PDB file of C-alpha atoms in Angstrom:
ATOM      1  CA  UNK A  30      67.294-114.281 -37.756  1.00  0.00           C
ATOM      2  CA  UNK A  31      66.051-114.873 -41.106  1.00  0.00           C
ATOM      3  CA  UNK A  32      69.413-114.844 -42.365  1.00  0.00           C
ATOM      4  CA  UNK A  33      68.592-112.106 -44.899  1.00  0.00           C
ATOM      5  CA  UNK A  34      71.570-109.703 -45.465  1.00  0.00           C
ATOM      6  CA  UNK A  35      71.401-106.084 -46.195  1.00  0.00           C
ATOM      7  CA  UNK A  36      72.731-107.001 -49.770  1.00  0.00           C
ATOM      8  CA  UNK A  37      69.908-109.216 -50.257  1.00  0.00           C
ATOM      9  CA  UNK A  38      67.353-106.529 -49.630  1.00  0.00           C
ATOM     10  CA  UNK A  39      69.295-103.856 -51.964  1.00  0.00           C
ATOM     11  CA  UNK A  40      70.342-101.702 -49.233  1.00  0.00           C
ATOM     12  CA  UNK A  41      73.593-100.342 -48.770  1.00  0.00           C
ATOM     13  CA  UNK A  42      75.841-102.035 -46.240  1.00  0.00           C
ATOM     14  CA  UNK A  43      76.566-100.050 -43.137  1.00  0.00           C
ATOM     15  CA  UNK A  44      78.646-100.395 -40.443  1.00  0.00           C
ATOM     16  CA  UNK A  45      77.776-100.919 -36.894  1.00  0.00           C
ATOM     17  CA  UNK A  46      79.020 -97.170 -35.931  1.00  0.00           C
ATOM     18  CA  UNK A  47      76.925 -95.873 -38.662  1.00  0.00           C
ATOM     19  CA  UNK A  48      73.688 -97.702 -37.607  1.00  0.00           C
ATOM     20  CA  UNK A  49      74.206 -96.174 -34.204  1.00  0.00           C
ATOM     21  CA  UNK A  50      74.544 -92.634 -35.534  1.00  0.00           C
ATOM     22  CA  UNK A  51      71.327 -93.318 -37.318  1.00  0.00           C
ATOM     23  CA  UNK A  52      69.481 -94.211 -33.996  1.00  0.00           C
ATOM     24  CA  UNK A  53      70.927 -91.487 -32.317  1.00  0.00           C
ATOM     25  CA  UNK A  54      69.763 -88.987 -35.018  1.00  0.00           C
ATOM     26  CA  UNK A  55      66.180 -90.733 -35.192  1.00  0.00           C
ATOM     27  CA  UNK A  56      66.162 -90.353 -31.035  1.00  0.00           C
ATOM     28  CA  UNK A  57      67.159 -86.945 -31.244  1.00  0.00           C
ATOM     29  CA  UNK A  58      64.568 -86.004 -33.815  1.00  0.00           C
ATOM     30  CA  UNK A  59      62.075 -87.973 -31.710  1.00  0.00           C
ATOM     31  CA  UNK A  60      62.930 -85.883 -28.652  1.00  0.00           C
ATOM     32  CA  UNK A  61      62.753 -82.672 -30.594  1.00  0.00           C
ATOM     33  CA  UNK A  62      59.252 -83.480 -31.807  1.00  0.00           C
ATOM     34  CA  UNK A  63      58.068 -84.180 -28.516  1.00  0.00           C
ATOM     35  CA  UNK A  64      59.409 -81.174 -26.948  1.00  0.00           C
ATOM     36  CA  UNK A  65      57.597 -79.161 -29.915  1.00  0.00           C
ATOM     37  CA  UNK A  66      54.716 -81.099 -29.203  1.00  0.00           C
ATOM     38  CA  UNK A  67      54.775 -80.228 -25.636  1.00  0.00           C
ATOM     39  CA  UNK A  68      55.459 -76.405 -26.161  1.00  0.00           C
ATOM     40  CA  UNK A  69      52.704 -76.570 -28.893  1.00  0.00           C
ATOM     41  CA  UNK A  70      50.300 -77.821 -26.109  1.00  0.00           C
ATOM     42  CA  UNK A  71      51.382 -75.405 -23.516  1.00  0.00           C
ATOM     43  CA  UNK A  72      51.023 -72.514 -26.084  1.00  0.00           C
ATOM     44  CA  UNK A  73      47.460 -73.874 -26.626  1.00  0.00           C
ATOM     45  CA  UNK A  74      46.665 -74.127 -23.027  1.00  0.00           C
ATOM     46  CA  UNK A  75      48.150 -70.858 -22.374  1.00  0.00           C
ATOM     47  CA  UNK A  76      46.164 -69.341 -25.071  1.00  0.00           C
ATOM     48  CA  UNK A  77      42.870 -70.824 -23.994  1.00  0.00           C
ATOM     49  CA  UNK A  78      43.387 -69.729 -20.724  1.00  0.00           C
ATOM     50  CA  UNK A  79      44.223 -66.006 -21.909  1.00  0.00           C
ATOM     51  CA  UNK A  80      40.846 -66.371 -24.070  1.00  0.00           C
ATOM     52  CA  UNK A  81      39.016 -67.378 -20.661  1.00  0.00           C
ATOM     53  CA  UNK A  82      40.684 -64.637 -18.855  1.00  0.00           C
ATOM     54  CA  UNK A  83      39.834 -62.334 -21.876  1.00  0.00           C
ATOM     55  CA  UNK A  84      36.144 -63.347 -21.747  1.00  0.00           C
ATOM     56  CA  UNK A  85      35.886 -62.890 -17.891  1.00  0.00           C
ATOM     57  CA  UNK A  86      37.468 -59.254 -17.992  1.00  0.00           C
ATOM     58  CA  UNK A  87      35.107 -58.264 -21.278  1.00  0.00           C
ATOM     59  CA  UNK A  88      32.300 -59.343 -18.818  1.00  0.00           C
ATOM     60  CA  UNK A  89      33.632 -57.070 -15.841  1.00  0.00           C
ATOM     61  CA  UNK A  90      34.267 -54.281 -18.572  1.00  0.00           C
ATOM     62  CA  UNK A  91      30.869 -54.619 -19.742  1.00  0.00           C
ATOM     63  CA  UNK A  92      29.311 -54.580 -16.070  1.00  0.00           C
ATOM     64  CA  UNK A  93      31.681 -51.444 -15.271  1.00  0.00           C
ATOM     65  CA  UNK A  94      30.317 -49.687 -18.286  1.00  0.00           C
ATOM     66  CA  UNK A  95      26.729 -50.469 -17.377  1.00  0.00           C
ATOM     67  CA  UNK A  96      27.345 -49.158 -13.918  1.00  0.00           C
ATOM     68  CA  UNK A  97      28.884 -45.895 -15.403  1.00  0.00           C
ATOM     69  CA  UNK A  98      26.053 -45.499 -17.668  1.00  0.00           C
ATOM     70  CA  UNK A  99      23.759 -45.824 -14.618  1.00  0.00           C
ATOM     71  CA  UNK A 100      25.874 -43.447 -12.641  1.00  0.00           C
ATOM     72  CA  UNK A 101      25.778 -40.825 -15.472  1.00  0.00           C
ATOM     73  CA  UNK A 102      22.058 -41.274 -15.589  1.00  0.00           C
ATOM     74  CA  UNK A 103      21.701 -40.536 -12.081  1.00  0.00           C
ATOM     75  CA  UNK A 104      24.051 -37.547 -12.490  1.00  0.00           C
ATOM     76  CA  UNK A 105      21.695 -36.103 -14.914  1.00  0.00           C
ATOM     77  CA  UNK A 106      18.820 -36.672 -12.955  1.00  0.00           C
ATOM     78  CA  UNK A 107      20.444 -35.196  -9.703  1.00  0.00           C
ATOM     79  CA  UNK A 108      21.697 -32.143 -11.904  1.00  0.00           C
ATOM     80  CA  UNK A 109      18.009 -31.774 -13.246  1.00  0.00           C
ATOM     81  CA  UNK A 110      16.554 -31.774  -9.874  1.00  0.00           C
ATOM     82  CA  UNK A 111      19.317 -29.310  -8.711  1.00  0.00           C
ATOM     83  CA  UNK A 112      18.209 -27.097 -11.555  1.00  0.00           C
ATOM     84  CA  UNK A 113      14.492 -27.182 -10.369  1.00  0.00           C
ATOM     85  CA  UNK A 114      15.409 -26.833  -6.921  1.00  0.00           C
ATOM     86  CA  UNK A 115      17.640 -23.608  -7.836  1.00  0.00           C
ATOM     87  CA  UNK A 116      14.774 -22.135 -10.131  1.00  0.00           C
ATOM     88  CA  UNK A 117      12.140 -22.648  -7.143  1.00  0.00           C
ATOM     89  CA  UNK A 118      14.311 -21.023  -4.763  1.00  0.00           C
ATOM     90  CA  UNK A 119      14.819 -18.319  -6.987  1.00  0.00           C
ATOM     91  CA  UNK A 120      11.294 -17.790  -7.358  1.00  0.00           C
ATOM     92  CA  UNK A 121      10.411 -18.095  -3.701  1.00  0.00           C
ATOM     93  CA  UNK A 122      13.032 -15.809  -2.800  1.00  0.00           C
ATOM     94  CA  UNK A 123      11.978 -13.239  -5.655  1.00  0.00           C
ATOM     95  CA  UNK A 124       8.265 -13.561  -4.106  1.00  0.00           C
ATOM     96  CA  UNK A 125       9.918 -12.931  -0.490  1.00  0.00           C
ATOM     97  CA  UNK A 126      11.599  -9.942  -1.504  1.00  0.00           C
ATOM     98  CA  UNK A 127       8.536  -8.704  -3.333  1.00  0.00           C
ATOM     99  CA  UNK A 128       6.457  -9.227  -0.065  1.00  0.00           C
ATOM    100  CA  UNK A 129       9.225  -7.538   1.809  1.00  0.00           C
ATOM    101  CA  UNK A 130       8.926  -4.389  -0.481  1.00  0.00           C
ATOM    102  CA  UNK A 131       5.190  -4.261  -0.350  1.00  0.00           C
ATOM    103  CA  UNK A 132       5.166  -4.493   3.744  1.00  0.00           C
ATOM    104  CA  UNK A 133       7.886  -1.677   3.440  1.00  0.00           C
ATOM    105  CA  UNK A 134       5.846   0.647   1.400  1.00  0.00           C
ATOM    106  CA  UNK A 135       2.735  -0.093   3.400  1.00  0.00           C
ATOM    107  CA  UNK A 136       4.537   0.408   6.630  1.00  0.00           C
ATOM    108  CA  UNK A 137       5.871   3.790   4.983  1.00  0.00           C
ATOM    109  CA  UNK A 138       2.370   4.710   4.003  1.00  0.00           C
ATOM    110  CA  UNK A 139       1.046   3.796   7.803  1.00  0.00           C
ATOM    111  CA  UNK A 140       3.745   5.953   9.179  1.00  0.00           C
ATOM    112  CA  UNK A 141       2.852   8.751   6.943  1.00  0.00           C
ATOM    113  CA  UNK A 142      -1.126   8.451   7.871  1.00  0.00           C
ATOM    114  CA  UNK A 143       0.308   8.224  11.594  1.00  0.00           C
ATOM    115  CA  UNK A 144       2.037  11.405  11.353  1.00  0.00           C
ATOM    116  CA  UNK A 145      -0.632  13.114   9.558  1.00  0.00           C
ATOM    117  CA  UNK A 146      -3.182  11.757  12.567  1.00  0.00           C
ATOM    118  CA  UNK A 147      -0.775  13.163  15.083  1.00  0.00           C
ATOM    119  CA  UNK A 148      -0.799  16.557  13.359  1.00  0.00           C
ATOM    120  CA  UNK A 149      -4.632  16.394  13.046  1.00  0.00           C
ATOM    121  CA  UNK A 150      -4.860  15.516  16.691  1.00  0.00           C
ATOM    122  CA  UNK A 151      -2.901  18.545  17.864  1.00  0.00           C
ATOM    123  CA  UNK A 152      -4.877  20.840  15.721  1.00  0.00           C
ATOM    124  CA  UNK A 153      -7.909  19.436  17.107  1.00  0.00           C
ATOM    125  CA  UNK A 154      -6.647  19.588  20.954  1.00  0.00           C
ATOM    126  CA  UNK A 155      -5.456  23.147  20.034  1.00  0.00           C
ATOM    127  CA  UNK A 156      -9.400  23.854  18.904  1.00  0.00           C
ATOM    128  CA  UNK A 157     -10.680  22.177  21.918  1.00  0.00           C
ATOM    129  CA  UNK A 158      -8.662  24.285  24.333  1.00  0.00           C
ATOM    130  CA  UNK A 159      -9.430  27.674  22.400  1.00  0.00           C
ATOM    131  CA  UNK A 160     -13.022  26.584  22.470  1.00  0.00           C
ATOM    132  CA  UNK A 161     -12.989  25.830  26.218  1.00  0.00           C
ATOM    133  CA  UNK A 162     -11.375  28.955  26.700  1.00  0.00           C
ATOM    134  CA  UNK A 163     -13.737  30.844  24.730  1.00  0.00           C
ATOM    135  CA  UNK A 164     -16.872  29.087  26.553  1.00  0.00           C
ATOM    136  CA  UNK A 165     -15.255  30.192  29.923  1.00  0.00           C
ATOM    137  CA  UNK A 166     -14.811  33.812  28.974  1.00  0.00           C
ATOM    138  CA  UNK A 167     -18.416  33.819  27.797  1.00  0.00           C
ATOM    139  CA  UNK A 168     -19.743  32.194  30.891  1.00  0.00           C
ATOM    140  CA  UNK A 169     -17.516  34.590  32.985  1.00  0.00           C
ATOM    141  CA  UNK A 170     -19.013  37.561  31.065  1.00  0.00           C
ATOM    142  CA  UNK A 171     -22.681  36.410  31.486  1.00  0.00           C
ATOM    143  CA  UNK A 172     -22.440  35.752  34.955  1.00  0.00           C
ATOM    144  CA  UNK A 173     -20.789  39.393  35.266  1.00  0.00           C
ATOM    145  CA  UNK A 174     -24.026  40.929  33.370  1.00  0.00           C
ATOM    146  CA  UNK A 175     -26.339  39.095  35.390  1.00  0.00           C
ATOM    147  CA  UNK A 176     -24.765  40.163  38.746  1.00  0.00           C
ATOM    148  CA  UNK A 177     -24.615  43.778  37.183  1.00  0.00           C
ATOM    149  CA  UNK A 178     -28.213  43.515  36.491  1.00  0.00           C
ATOM    150  CA  UNK A 179     -29.276  43.173  40.231  1.00  0.00           C
ATOM    151  CA  UNK A 180     -30.794  40.034  41.772  1.00  0.00           C
ATOM    152  CA  UNK A 181     -33.980  40.468  43.448  1.00  0.00           C
ATOM    153  CA  UNK A 182     -34.584  38.666  46.885  1.00  0.00           C
ATOM    154  CA  UNK A 183     -31.763  36.358  46.766  1.00  0.00           C
ATOM    155  CA  UNK A 184     -33.191  34.673  44.077  1.00  0.00           C
ATOM    156  CA  UNK A 185     -30.925  31.939  42.668  1.00  0.00           C
ATOM    157  CA  UNK A 186     -30.491  31.918  38.934  1.00  0.00           C
ATOM    158  CA  UNK A 187     -29.911  28.583  37.324  1.00  0.00           C
ATOM    159  CA  UNK A 188     -26.981  28.967  34.859  1.00  0.00           C
ATOM    160  CA  UNK A 189     -25.957  26.586  32.307  1.00  0.00           C
ATOM    161  CA  UNK A 190     -22.768  24.570  32.366  1.00  0.00           C
ATOM    162  CA  UNK A 191     -19.990  25.120  30.298  1.00  0.00           C
ATOM    163  CA  UNK A 192     -20.242  23.983  26.493  1.00  0.00           C
ATOM    164  CA  UNK A 193     -18.879  20.370  26.145  1.00  0.00           C
ATOM    165  CA  UNK A 194     -16.295  19.997  23.388  1.00  0.00           C
ATOM    166  CA  UNK A 195     -16.350  16.202  22.439  1.00  0.00           C
ATOM    167  CA  UNK A 196     -12.998  15.615  20.678  1.00  0.00           C
ATOM    168  CA  UNK A 197     -13.506  13.598  17.395  1.00  0.00           C
ATOM    169  CA  UNK A 198     -12.390   9.781  17.487  1.00  0.00           C
ATOM    170  CA  UNK A 199      -9.211   8.795  16.113  1.00  0.00           C
ATOM    171  CA  UNK A 200      -9.056   8.691  12.414  1.00  0.00           C
ATOM    172  CA  UNK A 201     -12.537  10.474  11.606  1.00  0.00           C
ATOM    173  CA  UNK A 202     -11.011  13.507   9.935  1.00  0.00           C
ATOM    174  CA  UNK A 203     -13.893  15.671  10.793  1.00  0.00           C
ATOM    175  CA  UNK A 204     -14.266  18.190  13.769  1.00  0.00           C
ATOM    176  CA  UNK A 205     -16.493  16.916  16.497  1.00  0.00           C
ATOM    177  CA  UNK A 206     -16.765  20.105  18.420  1.00  0.00           C
ATOM    178  CA  UNK A 207     -20.148  21.119  19.928  1.00  0.00           C
ATOM    179  CA  UNK A 208     -21.688  24.579  19.566  1.00  0.00           C
ATOM    180  CA  UNK A 209     -22.146  26.064  23.024  1.00  0.00           C
ATOM    181  CA  UNK A 210     -26.146  26.337  24.018  1.00  0.00           C
ATOM    182  CA  UNK A 211     -28.010  29.625  23.872  1.00  0.00           C
ATOM    183  CA  UNK A 212     -27.687  31.863  26.984  1.00  0.00           C
ATOM    184  CA  UNK A 213     -29.795  30.837  30.131  1.00  0.00           C
ATOM    185  CA  UNK A 214     -30.000  27.251  28.539  1.00  0.00           C
ATOM    186  CA  UNK A 215     -29.214  24.067  30.246  1.00  0.00           C
ATOM    187  CA  UNK A 216     -25.968  22.029  29.112  1.00  0.00           C
ATOM    188  CA  UNK A 217     -25.887  18.604  28.103  1.00  0.00           C
ATOM    189  CA  UNK A 218     -26.328  17.548  31.770  1.00  0.00           C
ATOM    190  CA  UNK A 219     -29.153  19.776  32.486  1.00  0.00           C
ATOM    191  CA  UNK A 220     -27.515  20.966  35.737  1.00  0.00           C
ATOM    192  CA  UNK A 221     -26.591  24.163  37.289  1.00  0.00           C
ATOM    193  CA  UNK A 222     -22.982  25.477  37.502  1.00  0.00           C
ATOM    194  CA  UNK A 223     -21.423  25.410  41.012  1.00  0.00           C
ATOM    195  CA  UNK A 224     -18.429  27.386  40.206  1.00  0.00           C
ATOM    196  CA  UNK A 225     -20.135  30.583  40.899  1.00  0.00           C
TER     197      UNK A 225
END
């Protein structure tokens, strides 16, 4: 509108077609720049999201590592408790087995003592029977002598009872046999024999 021509400005004179091509080229460059800016902006946003996700994942990994470390500590504590329990169990088992062995030895000793006492009791019973038989024989012999010596006026003669043999109480180990009383004496009861 000012009437200044391209020649006056010192610019090469262009045709209308040339100016249209330049406008198209500039528009194309501006479009490419806008698309490049948009791609860069999208890339920066994606990078920011990735960094945010990485930060979140890093926090999760840290928490998982803490949980794993805590679980490992608990496993170590459980293993230590298990070892202590196994050690205590072995000690108790060893003590129980030792106690069982002691009881078995004591029972074996008691069985041996019982057998020994049975043998001693049988011997004492045999001695008792033998002494009773001897006492009965002496009593019969004494009565026979008294009868052969004659009894005057039907007088009654007080006879002694058979000697008593007191068996030894169980577990004493000494003979408890009493000696027979002297001829014509009284027995422990002081009574007359009624077996004439």
